[in-house]
Short mmCIF file of C-alpha atoms in Angstrom, two decimals:
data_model
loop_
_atom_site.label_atom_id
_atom_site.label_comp_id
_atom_site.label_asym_id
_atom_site.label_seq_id
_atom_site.Cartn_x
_atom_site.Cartn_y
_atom_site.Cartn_z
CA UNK X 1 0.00 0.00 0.00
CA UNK X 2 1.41 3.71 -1.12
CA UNK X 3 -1.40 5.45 1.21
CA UNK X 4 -2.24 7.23 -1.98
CA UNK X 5 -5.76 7.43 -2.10
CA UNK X 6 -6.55 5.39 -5.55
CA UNK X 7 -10.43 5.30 -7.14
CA UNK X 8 -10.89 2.57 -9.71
CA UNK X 9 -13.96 3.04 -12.18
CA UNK X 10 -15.17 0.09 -14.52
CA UNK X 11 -17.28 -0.68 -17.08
CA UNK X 12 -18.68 -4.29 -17.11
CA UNK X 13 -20.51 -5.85 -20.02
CA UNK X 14 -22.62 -8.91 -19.60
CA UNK X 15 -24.58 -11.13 -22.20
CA UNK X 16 -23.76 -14.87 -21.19
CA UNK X 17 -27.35 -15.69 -22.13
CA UNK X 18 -30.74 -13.74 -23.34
CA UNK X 19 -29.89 -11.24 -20.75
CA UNK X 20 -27.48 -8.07 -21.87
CA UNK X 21 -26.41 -5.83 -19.25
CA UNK X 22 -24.39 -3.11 -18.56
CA UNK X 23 -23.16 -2.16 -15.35
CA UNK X 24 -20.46 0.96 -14.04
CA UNK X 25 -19.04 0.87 -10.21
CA UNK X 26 -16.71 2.93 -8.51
CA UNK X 27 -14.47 1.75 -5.97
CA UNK X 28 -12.30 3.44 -3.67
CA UNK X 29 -9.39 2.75 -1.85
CA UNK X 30 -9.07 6.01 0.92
CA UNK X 31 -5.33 4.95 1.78
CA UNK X 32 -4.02 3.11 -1.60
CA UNK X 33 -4.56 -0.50 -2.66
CA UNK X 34 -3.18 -2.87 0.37
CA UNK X 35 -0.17 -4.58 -1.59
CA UNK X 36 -0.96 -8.06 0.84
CA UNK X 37 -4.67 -8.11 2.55
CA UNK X 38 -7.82 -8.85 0.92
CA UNK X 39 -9.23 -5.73 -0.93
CA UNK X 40 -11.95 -4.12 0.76
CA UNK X 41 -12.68 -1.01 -1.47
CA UNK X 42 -15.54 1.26 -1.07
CA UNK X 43 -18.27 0.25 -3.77
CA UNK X 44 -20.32 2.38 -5.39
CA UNK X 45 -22.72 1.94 -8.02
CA UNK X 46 -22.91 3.93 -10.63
CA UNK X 47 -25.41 2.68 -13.44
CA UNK X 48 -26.51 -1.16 -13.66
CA UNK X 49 -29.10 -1.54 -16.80
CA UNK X 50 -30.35 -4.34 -18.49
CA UNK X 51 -32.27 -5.81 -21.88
CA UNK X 52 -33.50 -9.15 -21.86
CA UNK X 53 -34.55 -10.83 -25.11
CA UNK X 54 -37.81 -12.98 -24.38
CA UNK X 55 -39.02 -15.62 -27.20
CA UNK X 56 -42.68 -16.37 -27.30
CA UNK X 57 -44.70 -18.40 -24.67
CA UNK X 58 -43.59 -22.10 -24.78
CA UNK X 59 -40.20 -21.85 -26.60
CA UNK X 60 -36.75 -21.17 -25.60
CA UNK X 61 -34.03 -18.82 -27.19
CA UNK X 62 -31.98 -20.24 -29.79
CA UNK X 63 -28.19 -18.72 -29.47
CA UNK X 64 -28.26 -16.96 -32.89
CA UNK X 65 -31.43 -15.33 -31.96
CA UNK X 66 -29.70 -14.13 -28.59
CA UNK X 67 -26.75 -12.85 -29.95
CA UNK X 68 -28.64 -10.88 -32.82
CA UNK X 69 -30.82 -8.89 -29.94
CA UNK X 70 -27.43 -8.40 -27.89
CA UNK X 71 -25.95 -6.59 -30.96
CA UNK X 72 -28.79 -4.40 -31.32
CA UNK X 73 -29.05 -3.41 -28.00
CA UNK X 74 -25.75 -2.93 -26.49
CA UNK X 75 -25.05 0.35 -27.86
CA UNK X 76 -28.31 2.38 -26.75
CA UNK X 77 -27.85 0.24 -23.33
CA UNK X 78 -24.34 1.68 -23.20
CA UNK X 79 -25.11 5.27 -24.11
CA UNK X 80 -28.42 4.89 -21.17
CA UNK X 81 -25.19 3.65 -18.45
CA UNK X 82 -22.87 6.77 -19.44
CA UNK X 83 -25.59 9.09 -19.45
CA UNK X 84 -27.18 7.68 -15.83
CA UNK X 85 -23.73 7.37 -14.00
CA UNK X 86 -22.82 10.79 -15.23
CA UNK X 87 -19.15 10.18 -16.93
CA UNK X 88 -17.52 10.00 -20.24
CA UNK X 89 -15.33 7.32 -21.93
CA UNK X 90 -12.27 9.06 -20.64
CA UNK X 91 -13.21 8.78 -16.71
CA UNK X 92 -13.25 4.80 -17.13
CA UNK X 93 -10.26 2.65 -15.90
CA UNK X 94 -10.59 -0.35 -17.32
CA UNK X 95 -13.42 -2.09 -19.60
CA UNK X 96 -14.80 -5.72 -17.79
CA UNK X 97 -16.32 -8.13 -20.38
CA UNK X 98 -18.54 -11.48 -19.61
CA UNK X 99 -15.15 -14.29 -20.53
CA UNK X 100 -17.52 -17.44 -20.03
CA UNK X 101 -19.45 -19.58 -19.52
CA UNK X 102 -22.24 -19.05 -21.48
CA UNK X 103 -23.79 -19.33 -24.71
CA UNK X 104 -21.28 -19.18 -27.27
CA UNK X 105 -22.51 -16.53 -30.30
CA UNK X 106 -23.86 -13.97 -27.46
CA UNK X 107 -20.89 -14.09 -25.24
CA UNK X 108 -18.91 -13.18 -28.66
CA UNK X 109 -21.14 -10.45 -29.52
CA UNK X 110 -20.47 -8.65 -26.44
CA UNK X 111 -16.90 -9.26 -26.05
CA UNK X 112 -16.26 -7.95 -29.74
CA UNK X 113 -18.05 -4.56 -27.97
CA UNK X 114 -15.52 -4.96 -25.42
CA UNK X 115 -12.63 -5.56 -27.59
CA UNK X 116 -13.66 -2.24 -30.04
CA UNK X 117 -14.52 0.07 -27.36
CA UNK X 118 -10.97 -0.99 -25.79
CA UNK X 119 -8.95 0.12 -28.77
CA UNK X 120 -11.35 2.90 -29.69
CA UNK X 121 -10.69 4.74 -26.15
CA UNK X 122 -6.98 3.29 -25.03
CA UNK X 123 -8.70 1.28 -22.40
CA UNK X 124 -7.43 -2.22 -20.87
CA UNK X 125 -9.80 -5.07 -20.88
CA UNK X 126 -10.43 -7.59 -18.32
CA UNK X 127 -12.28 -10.66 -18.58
CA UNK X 128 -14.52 -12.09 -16.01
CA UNK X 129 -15.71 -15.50 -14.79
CA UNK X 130 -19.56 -15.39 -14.94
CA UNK X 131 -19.89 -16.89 -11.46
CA UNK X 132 -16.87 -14.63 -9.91
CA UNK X 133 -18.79 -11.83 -11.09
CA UNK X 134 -22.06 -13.00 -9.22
CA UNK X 135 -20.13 -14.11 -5.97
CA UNK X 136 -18.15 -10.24 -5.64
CA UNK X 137 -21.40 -8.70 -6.40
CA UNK X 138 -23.60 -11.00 -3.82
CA UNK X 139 -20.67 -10.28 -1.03
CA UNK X 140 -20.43 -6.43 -1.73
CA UNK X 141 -24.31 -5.78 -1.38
CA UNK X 142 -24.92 -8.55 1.05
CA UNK X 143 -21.54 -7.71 3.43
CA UNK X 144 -21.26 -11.63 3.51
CA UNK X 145 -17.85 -12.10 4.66
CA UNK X 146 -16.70 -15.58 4.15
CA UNK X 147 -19.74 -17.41 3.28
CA UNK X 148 -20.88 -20.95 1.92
CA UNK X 149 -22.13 -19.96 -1.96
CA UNK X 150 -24.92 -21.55 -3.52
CA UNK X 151 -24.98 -20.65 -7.21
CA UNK X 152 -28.32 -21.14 -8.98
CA UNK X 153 -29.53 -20.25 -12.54
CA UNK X 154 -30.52 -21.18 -15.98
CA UNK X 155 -26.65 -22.91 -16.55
CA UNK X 156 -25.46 -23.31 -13.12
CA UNK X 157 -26.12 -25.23 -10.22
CA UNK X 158 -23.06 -25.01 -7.96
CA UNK X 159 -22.26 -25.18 -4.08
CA UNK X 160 -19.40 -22.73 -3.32
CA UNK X 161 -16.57 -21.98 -0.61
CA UNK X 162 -13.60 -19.83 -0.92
CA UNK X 163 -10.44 -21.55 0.12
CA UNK X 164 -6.58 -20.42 -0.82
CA UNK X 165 -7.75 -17.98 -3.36
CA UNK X 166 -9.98 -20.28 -4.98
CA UNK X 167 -13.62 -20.50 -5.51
CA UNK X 168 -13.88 -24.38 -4.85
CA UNK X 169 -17.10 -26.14 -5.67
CA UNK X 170 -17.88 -28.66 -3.33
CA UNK X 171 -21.22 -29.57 -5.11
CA UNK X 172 -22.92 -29.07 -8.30
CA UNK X 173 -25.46 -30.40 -11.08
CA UNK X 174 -24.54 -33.94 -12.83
CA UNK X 175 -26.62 -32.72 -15.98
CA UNK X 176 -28.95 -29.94 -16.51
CA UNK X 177 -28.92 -26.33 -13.81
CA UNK X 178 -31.77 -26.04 -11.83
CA UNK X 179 -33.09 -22.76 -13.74
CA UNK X 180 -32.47 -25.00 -17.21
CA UNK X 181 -35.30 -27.28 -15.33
CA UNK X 182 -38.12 -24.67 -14.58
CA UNK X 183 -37.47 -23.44 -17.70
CA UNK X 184 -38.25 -26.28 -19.62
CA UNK X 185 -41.39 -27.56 -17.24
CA UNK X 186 -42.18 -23.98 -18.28
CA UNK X 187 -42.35 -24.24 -21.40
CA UNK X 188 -44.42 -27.75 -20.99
CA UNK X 189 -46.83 -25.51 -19.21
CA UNK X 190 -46.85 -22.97 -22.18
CA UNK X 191 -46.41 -20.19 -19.25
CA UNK X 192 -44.66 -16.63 -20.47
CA UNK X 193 -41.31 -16.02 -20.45
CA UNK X 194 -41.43 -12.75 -19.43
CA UNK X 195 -40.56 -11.90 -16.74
CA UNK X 196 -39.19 -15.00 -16.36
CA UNK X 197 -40.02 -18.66 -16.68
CA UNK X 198 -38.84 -19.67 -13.21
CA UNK X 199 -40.59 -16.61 -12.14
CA UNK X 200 -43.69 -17.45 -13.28
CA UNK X 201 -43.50 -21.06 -11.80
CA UNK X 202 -43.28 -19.39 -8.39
CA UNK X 203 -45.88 -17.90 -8.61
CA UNK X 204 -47.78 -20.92 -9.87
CA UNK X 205 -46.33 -22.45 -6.71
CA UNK X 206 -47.85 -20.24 -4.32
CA UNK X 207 -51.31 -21.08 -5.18
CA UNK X 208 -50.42 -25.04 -4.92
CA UNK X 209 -51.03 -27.12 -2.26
CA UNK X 210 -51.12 -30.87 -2.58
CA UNK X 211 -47.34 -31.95 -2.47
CA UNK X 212 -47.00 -35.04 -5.56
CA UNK X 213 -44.04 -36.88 -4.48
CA UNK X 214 -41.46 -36.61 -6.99
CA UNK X 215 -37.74 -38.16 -7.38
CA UNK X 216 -34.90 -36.80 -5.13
CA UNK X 217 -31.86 -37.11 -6.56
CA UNK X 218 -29.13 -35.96 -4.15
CA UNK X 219 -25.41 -38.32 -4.57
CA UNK X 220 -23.30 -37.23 -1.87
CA UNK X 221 -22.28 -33.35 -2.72
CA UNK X 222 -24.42 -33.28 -5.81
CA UNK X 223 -27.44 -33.03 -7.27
CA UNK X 224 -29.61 -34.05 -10.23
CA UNK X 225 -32.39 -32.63 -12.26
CA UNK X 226 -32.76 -34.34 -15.49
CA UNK X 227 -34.84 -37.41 -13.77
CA UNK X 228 -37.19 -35.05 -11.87
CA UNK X 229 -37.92 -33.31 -14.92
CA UNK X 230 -38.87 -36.38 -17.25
CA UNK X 231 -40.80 -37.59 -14.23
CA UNK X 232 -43.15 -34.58 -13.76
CA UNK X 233 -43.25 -33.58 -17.60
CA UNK X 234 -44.89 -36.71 -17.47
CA UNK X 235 -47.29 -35.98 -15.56
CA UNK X 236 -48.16 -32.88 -16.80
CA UNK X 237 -48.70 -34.30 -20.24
CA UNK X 238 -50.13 -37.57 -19.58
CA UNK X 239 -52.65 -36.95 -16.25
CA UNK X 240 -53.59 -33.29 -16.86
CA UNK X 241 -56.96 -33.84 -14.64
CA UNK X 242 -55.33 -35.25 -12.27
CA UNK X 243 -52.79 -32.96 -11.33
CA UNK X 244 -53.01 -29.16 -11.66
CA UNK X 245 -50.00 -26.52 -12.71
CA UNK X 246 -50.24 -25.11 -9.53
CA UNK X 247 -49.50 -28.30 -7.62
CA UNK X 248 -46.98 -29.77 -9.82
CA UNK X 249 -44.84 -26.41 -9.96
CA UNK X 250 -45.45 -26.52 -6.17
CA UNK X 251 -43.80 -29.80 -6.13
CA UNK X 252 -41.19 -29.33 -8.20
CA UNK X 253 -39.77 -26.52 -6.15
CA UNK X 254 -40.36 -28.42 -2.58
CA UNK X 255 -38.48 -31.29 -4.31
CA UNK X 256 -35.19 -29.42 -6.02
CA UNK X 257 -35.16 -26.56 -2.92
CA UNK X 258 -34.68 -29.65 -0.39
CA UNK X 259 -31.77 -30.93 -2.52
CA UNK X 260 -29.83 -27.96 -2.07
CA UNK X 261 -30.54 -27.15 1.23
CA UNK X 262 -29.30 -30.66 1.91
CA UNK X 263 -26.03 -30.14 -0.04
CA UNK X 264 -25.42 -26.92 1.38
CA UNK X 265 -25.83 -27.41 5.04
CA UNK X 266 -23.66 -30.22 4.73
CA UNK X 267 -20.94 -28.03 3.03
CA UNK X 268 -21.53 -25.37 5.93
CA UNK X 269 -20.93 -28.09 8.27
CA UNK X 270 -17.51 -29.00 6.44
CA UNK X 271 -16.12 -25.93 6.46
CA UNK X 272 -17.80 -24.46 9.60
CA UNK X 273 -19.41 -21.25 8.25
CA UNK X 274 -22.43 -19.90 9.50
CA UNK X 275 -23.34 -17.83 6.39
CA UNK X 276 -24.95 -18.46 3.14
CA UNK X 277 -24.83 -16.82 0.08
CA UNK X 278 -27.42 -17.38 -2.27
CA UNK X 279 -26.67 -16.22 -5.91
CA UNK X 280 -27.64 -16.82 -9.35
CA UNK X 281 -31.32 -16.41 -11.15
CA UNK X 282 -33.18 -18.31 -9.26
CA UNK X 283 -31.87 -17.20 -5.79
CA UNK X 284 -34.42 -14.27 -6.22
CA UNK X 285 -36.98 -17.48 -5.22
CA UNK X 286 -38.35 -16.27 -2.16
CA UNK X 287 -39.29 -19.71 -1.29
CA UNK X 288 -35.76 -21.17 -1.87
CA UNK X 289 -34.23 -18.03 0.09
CA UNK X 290 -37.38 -19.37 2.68
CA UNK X 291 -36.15 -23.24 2.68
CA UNK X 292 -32.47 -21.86 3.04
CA UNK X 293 -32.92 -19.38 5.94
CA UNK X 294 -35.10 -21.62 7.96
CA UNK X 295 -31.82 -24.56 7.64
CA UNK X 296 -28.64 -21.54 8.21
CA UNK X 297 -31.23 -20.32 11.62
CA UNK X 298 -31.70 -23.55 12.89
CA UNK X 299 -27.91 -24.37 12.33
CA UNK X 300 -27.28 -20.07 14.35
CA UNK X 301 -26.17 -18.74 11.02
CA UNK X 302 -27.91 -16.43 8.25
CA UNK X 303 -28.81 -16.59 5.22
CA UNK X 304 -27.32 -13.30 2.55
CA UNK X 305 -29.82 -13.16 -0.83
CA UNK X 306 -30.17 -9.78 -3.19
CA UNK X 307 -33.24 -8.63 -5.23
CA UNK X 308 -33.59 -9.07 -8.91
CA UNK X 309 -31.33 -6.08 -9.81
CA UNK X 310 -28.23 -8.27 -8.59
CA UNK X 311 -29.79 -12.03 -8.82
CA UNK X 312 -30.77 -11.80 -12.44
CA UNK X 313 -27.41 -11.49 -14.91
CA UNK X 314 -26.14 -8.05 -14.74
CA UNK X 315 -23.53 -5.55 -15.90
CA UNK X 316 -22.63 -4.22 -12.52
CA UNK X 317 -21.73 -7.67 -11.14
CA UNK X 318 -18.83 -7.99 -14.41
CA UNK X 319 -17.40 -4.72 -13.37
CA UNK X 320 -17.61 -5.67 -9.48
CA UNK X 321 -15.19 -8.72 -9.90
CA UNK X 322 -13.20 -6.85 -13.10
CA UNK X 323 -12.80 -3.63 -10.82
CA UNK X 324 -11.35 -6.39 -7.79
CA UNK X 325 -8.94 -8.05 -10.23
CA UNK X 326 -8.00 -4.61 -12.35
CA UNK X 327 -6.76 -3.22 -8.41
CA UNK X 328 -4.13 -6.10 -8.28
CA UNK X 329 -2.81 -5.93 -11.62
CA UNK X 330 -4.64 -8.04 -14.19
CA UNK X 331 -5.85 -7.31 -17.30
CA UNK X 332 -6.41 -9.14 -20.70
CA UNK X 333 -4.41 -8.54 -23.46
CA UNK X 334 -6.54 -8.21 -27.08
CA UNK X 335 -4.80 -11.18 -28.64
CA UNK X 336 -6.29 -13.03 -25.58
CA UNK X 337 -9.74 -11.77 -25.37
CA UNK X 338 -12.31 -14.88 -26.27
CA UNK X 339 -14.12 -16.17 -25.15
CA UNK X 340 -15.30 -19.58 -23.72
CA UNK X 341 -18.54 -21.52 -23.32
CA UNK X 342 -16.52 -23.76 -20.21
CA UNK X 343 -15.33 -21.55 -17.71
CA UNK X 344 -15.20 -23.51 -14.37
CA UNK X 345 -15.47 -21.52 -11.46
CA UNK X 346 -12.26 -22.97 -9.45
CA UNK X 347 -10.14 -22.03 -12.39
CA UNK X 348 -10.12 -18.32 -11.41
CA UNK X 349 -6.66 -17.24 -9.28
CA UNK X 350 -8.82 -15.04 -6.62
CA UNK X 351 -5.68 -12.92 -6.39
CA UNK X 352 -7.67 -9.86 -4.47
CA UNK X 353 -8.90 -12.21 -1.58
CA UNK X 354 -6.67 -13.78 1.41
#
């Protein structure tokens, strides 16, 4: 640490899937960048704002379709994040860009946007682990300090604890995420996609009431959803008098929510932590943040969730992590600036924690 005061500002650009976002955040660092704790900056947001490309009731996005709505949008989203965080080009530090995972043709539309506007203004690029960028943003708003991390969404199902500068998943999906799942039994229910297909499932779920036993896969740290799903689509097409959309969607979250809980607590009990994080789409399930809180309280910890501006893919999140990694010296040089549709989370060097 010089004790110079130091103020990092970063632009983070985020299309991993048929959300694009684009986020700005300040930190600052009142007496320098420590040169060997774990950076603690002062985070402020500037602009966080978001498209999302919705296909019609009953279908899914195809990648191409994705991509063509990020490349349309970025631009007037980009102009809309300037304009609301009150800055120009110049006042940036560093441009923060969605590296993987995610769906191929949209993560490359974006990152050529982050590749151009870094040669257009003489600007240093950084890419960004998806997850990473969820985890830095869930800590900064929640003020979780070292907390077990259960990552949910459309392409992730993950359960997460920080250990030697590594992200280390000590649980996760054996086929499809848990979002990927209520999508699909979504689209088997023909329900809209806007806001969101998981959304709309829990609120489906709250009218339920009759619990259908479904199957629980849970094999030691990890989890499966590709059984549950044949099982109930099943159902749903084959016994529609039987069973109504409001209990089946009921069920289906009782069912998968019980599996993680499971998998965390035992994680929290591995590593000792009292805290969970709860990132990802679908962590903005009340009823999952519900299931999780009542386990962490009955085990005397908490339970750290965010609303839908953080939960749901962002910008802000890609320029949280970027900003973290930018203050200790990395950046990505042009000639390596793909990107990747496999981007585990425990290959990320952590460099800015300790």
């Amino acid at each position: 640490m010089d004790g110079q005061p130091r103020t990092i500002i970063a632009l983070g650009l985020e299309g991993s899937a048929n959300k694009l976002g684009v986020g700005i955040v300040k930190h600052v660092y009142a007496g320098g960048v420590p040169a060997d704790s774990e950076l603690r900056p002062e985070v402020v947001e500037l602009a966080n704002v978001r498209d999302t490309y919705n296909p019609p009731a009953g279908e899914g996005f195809l990648p191409r379709d994705v991509a063509a709505h990020h490349r349309a949008t970025i631009m007037p989203l980009l102009k809309q994040a300037l304009a609301e965080a009150g800055i120009a080009p110049c006042d940036l530090d560093c441009i923060c860009y969605t590296k993987g995972p995610g769906m191929g043709a949209p993560l490359q539309a974006v990152a050529l946007v982050a590749r151009t506007l870094s040669q257009l203004w003489g600007l240093p690029l950084v890419g960004v682990n998806h997850c990473v960028g969820h985890i830095e943003m869930g800590r900064a708003i929640t003020g979780a300090d070292n907390p077990v991390v259960l990552y949910v969404s459309g392409g992730n199902t993950q359960v997460i604890a920080y250990s030697q500068q590594t992200y280390r998943i000590f649980g996760e999906t054996l086929d499809i995420a848990i979002g990927n799942c209520l999508d699909r039994f979504a689209r088997v229910l023909k329900l809209p996609n806007d806001p969101s297909p998981g959304y709309n499932i829990e609120q489906y779920a709250k009218r339920g009431s009759r619990y259908i036993e479904l199957p629980y896969t849970v094999k030691g740290m990890d989890v499966s959803f590709s059984g549950i799903l044949s099982f109930i689509e099943k159902l749903a097409k084959t016994e529609p008098d039987k069973y109504t959309p409001e209990d089946l969607c009921y069920s289906l979250q009782e069912t998968m929510f019980a599996m993680l809980v499971e998998i965390t607590e035992r994680a929290m009990a591995h590593i000792g932590s009292g805290e969970v994080l709860v990132v990802g789409g679908v962590g903005c399930n009340v009823r999952l943040q519900e299931m999780m809180g009542q386990m962490a309280e009955e085990r005397g910890g908490k339970v750290f969730a965010t609303d839908m501006r953080y939960c749901i893919d962002n910008g802000i999140m890609i320029a949280q992590a970027g900003a973290l990694a930018f203050a200790r010296g990395f950046s990505t040089p042009i000639e390596d600036s793909w990107i990747t549709q496999r981007f585990r989370t425990d290959q990320v060097h952590v460099e800015w924690r300790t």
